[in-house]
PDB file of C-alpha atoms in Angstrom:
ATOM      1  CA  MET T   1    -109.009  96.549  50.942  1.00 87.00           C
ATOM      2  CA  ASP T   2    -107.642  93.781  53.572  1.00 92.00           C
ATOM      3  CA  ARG T   3    -104.378  92.122  51.896  1.00 94.00           C
ATOM      4  CA  VAL T   4    -103.559  88.738  51.861  1.00 94.00           C
ATOM      5  CA  LEU T   5    -100.636  87.639  53.270  1.00 94.00           C
ATOM      6  CA  GLU T   6     -99.702  84.399  52.873  1.00 92.00           C
ATOM      7  CA  ALA T   7    -102.182  81.815  51.086  1.00 92.00           C
ATOM      8  CA  ASP T   8    -101.926  77.735  49.709  1.00 87.00           C
ATOM      9  CA  ALA T   9    -105.099  75.484  49.657  1.00 79.00           C
ATOM     10  CA  SER T  10    -105.311  75.179  53.575  1.00 82.00           C
ATOM     11  CA  ARG T  11    -103.858  78.143  55.036  1.00 87.00           C
ATOM     12  CA  VAL T  12    -105.076  81.739  54.104  1.00 89.00           C
ATOM     13  CA  THR T  13    -103.301  84.953  56.327  1.00 90.00           C
ATOM     14  CA  ILE T  14    -105.237  87.873  55.745  1.00 91.00           C
ATOM     15  CA  GLN T  15    -104.290  91.781  56.878  1.00 90.00           C
ATOM     16  CA  PRO T  16    -107.400  93.347  57.585  1.00 89.00           C
ATOM     17  CA  ASP T  17    -107.505  97.450  55.980  1.00 88.00           C
ATOM     18  CA  GLY T  18    -106.588  99.311  58.884  1.00 86.00           C
ATOM     19  CA  PHE T  19    -104.686  97.182  61.212  1.00 84.00           C
ATOM     20  CA  CYS T  20    -101.334  95.972  61.727  1.00 81.00           C
ATOM     21  CA  GLY T  21    -102.502  92.702  62.934  1.00 82.00           C
ATOM     22  CA  SER T  22    -103.320  89.750  61.094  1.00 85.00           C
ATOM     23  CA  ILE T  23    -105.907  86.873  60.661  1.00 86.00           C
ATOM     24  CA  THR T  24    -104.800  82.924  59.780  1.00 86.00           C
ATOM     25  CA  PHE T  25    -107.374  80.854  58.313  1.00 86.00           C
ATOM     26  CA  VAL T  26    -107.154  76.989  58.114  1.00 84.00           C
ATOM     27  CA  CYS T  27    -108.962  75.232  56.200  1.00 80.00           C
ATOM     28  CA  LYS T  28    -110.889  71.613  57.904  1.00 77.00           C
ATOM     29  CA  ALA T  29    -111.637  70.779  53.949  1.00 71.00           C
ATOM     30  CA  PRO T  30    -110.328  67.847  52.308  1.00 68.00           C
ATOM     31  CA  GLY T  31    -108.754  68.495  49.178  1.00 66.00           C
ATOM     32  CA  ASP T  32    -111.651  67.629  46.481  1.00 67.00           C
ATOM     33  CA  GLU T  33    -113.858  69.909  49.159  1.00 73.00           C
ATOM     34  CA  LEU T  34    -114.783  72.528  48.338  1.00 70.00           C
ATOM     35  CA  PRO T  35    -114.119  75.219  51.374  1.00 71.00           C
ATOM     36  CA  ASN T  36    -117.552  76.819  52.801  1.00 73.00           C
ATOM     37  CA  TRP T  37    -118.568  79.016  55.792  1.00 69.00           C
ATOM     38  CA  ASP T  38    -118.575  75.877  58.109  1.00 70.00           C
ATOM     39  CA  ASN T  39    -115.327  74.461  57.571  1.00 71.00           C
ATOM     40  CA  VAL T  40    -112.820  77.486  57.479  1.00 74.00           C
ATOM     41  CA  ASN T  41    -111.646  77.629  61.772  1.00 67.00           C
ATOM     42  CA  TRP T  42    -110.809  81.055  62.666  1.00 61.00           C
ATOM     43  CA  SER T  43    -107.325  80.076  64.377  1.00 55.00           C
ATOM     44  CA  ALA T  44    -105.673  82.801  65.145  1.00 50.00           C
ATOM     45  CA  ARG T  45    -106.108  86.306  65.503  1.00 54.00           C
ATOM     46  CA  ASP T  46    -103.693  89.274  66.838  1.00 52.00           C
ATOM     47  CA  ASP T  47    -104.633  90.814  70.019  1.00 50.00           C
ATOM     48  CA  GLY T  48    -104.448  94.100  68.512  1.00 62.00           C
ATOM     49  CA  LEU T  49    -107.562  93.376  66.250  1.00 72.00           C
ATOM     50  CA  ASN T  50    -110.968  94.571  67.448  1.00 76.00           C
ATOM     51  CA  LEU T  51    -113.091  93.508  63.948  1.00 80.00           C
ATOM     52  CA  SER T  52    -116.707  93.868  64.290  1.00 82.00           C
ATOM     53  CA  LYS T  53    -118.587  91.297  62.799  1.00 82.00           C
ATOM     54  CA  GLY T  54    -119.364  93.306  59.619  1.00 86.00           C
ATOM     55  CA  GLN T  55    -115.755  93.873  59.374  1.00 86.00           C
ATOM     56  CA  TRP T  56    -115.034  89.965  60.217  1.00 83.00           C
ATOM     57  CA  GLN T  57    -118.099  88.652  57.976  1.00 84.00           C
ATOM     58  CA  ARG T  58    -116.029  90.760  55.305  1.00 90.00           C
ATOM     59  CA  ILE T  59    -112.654  89.335  55.682  1.00 89.00           C
ATOM     60  CA  LYS T  60    -113.723  85.339  56.523  1.00 86.00           C
ATOM     61  CA  ARG T  61    -115.379  85.676  53.047  1.00 88.00           C
ATOM     62  CA  LYS T  62    -112.730  86.816  51.425  1.00 91.00           C
ATOM     63  CA  ALA T  63    -110.617  83.996  53.384  1.00 88.00           C
ATOM     64  CA  VAL T  64    -113.178  81.851  51.366  1.00 86.00           C
ATOM     65  CA  ALA T  65    -112.612  83.047  47.820  1.00 88.00           C
ATOM     66  CA  VAL T  66    -108.867  82.738  48.337  1.00 89.00           C
ATOM     67  CA  PHE T  67    -109.459  78.740  49.418  1.00 86.00           C
ATOM     68  CA  ARG T  68    -111.698  77.969  46.606  1.00 82.00           C
ATOM     69  CA  ASP T  69    -108.772  80.276  43.476  1.00 85.00           C
ATOM     70  CA  LYS T  70    -106.249  77.966  44.992  1.00 83.00           C
ATOM     71  CA  ARG T  71    -107.797  74.935  44.867  1.00 77.00           C
ATOM     72  CA  GLY T  72    -109.560  75.712  41.735  1.00 75.00           C
ATOM     73  CA  PHE T  73    -112.737  76.159  41.681  1.00 68.00           C
ATOM     74  CA  ARG T  74    -115.306  78.269  40.056  1.00 59.00           C
ATOM     75  CA  ARG T  75    -116.869  81.078  42.114  1.00 54.00           C
ATOM     76  CA  HIS T  76    -120.039  79.523  41.247  1.00 54.00           C
ATOM     77  CA  SER T  77    -119.537  76.320  40.629  1.00 52.00           C
ATOM     78  CA  ARG T  78    -118.726  72.686  42.749  1.00 54.00           C
ATOM     79  CA  ARG T  79    -116.766  71.192  39.898  1.00 54.00           C
ATOM     80  CA  PRO T  80    -112.799  72.105  40.025  1.00 52.00           C
ATOM     81  CA  LEU T  81    -111.224  73.839  36.835  1.00 48.00           C
TER      82      LEU T  81
END
């Protein structure tokens, strides 16, 4: 299971399952905008990580879900709670 090491409304750090390093995602979306694939940057990567495309997409989806949760959005709704 991928572990969320640190999270707030603009930054999420995830340690992929089976890896020592971590990835930090930074959300470029304004505070009231729902994060999606386009406005989340892959801002940092530990040199020791060698993720497959599938692993990378799974971790990015998790980061987007954490951003949505931290910003108070429902999973399938664009409106804040």
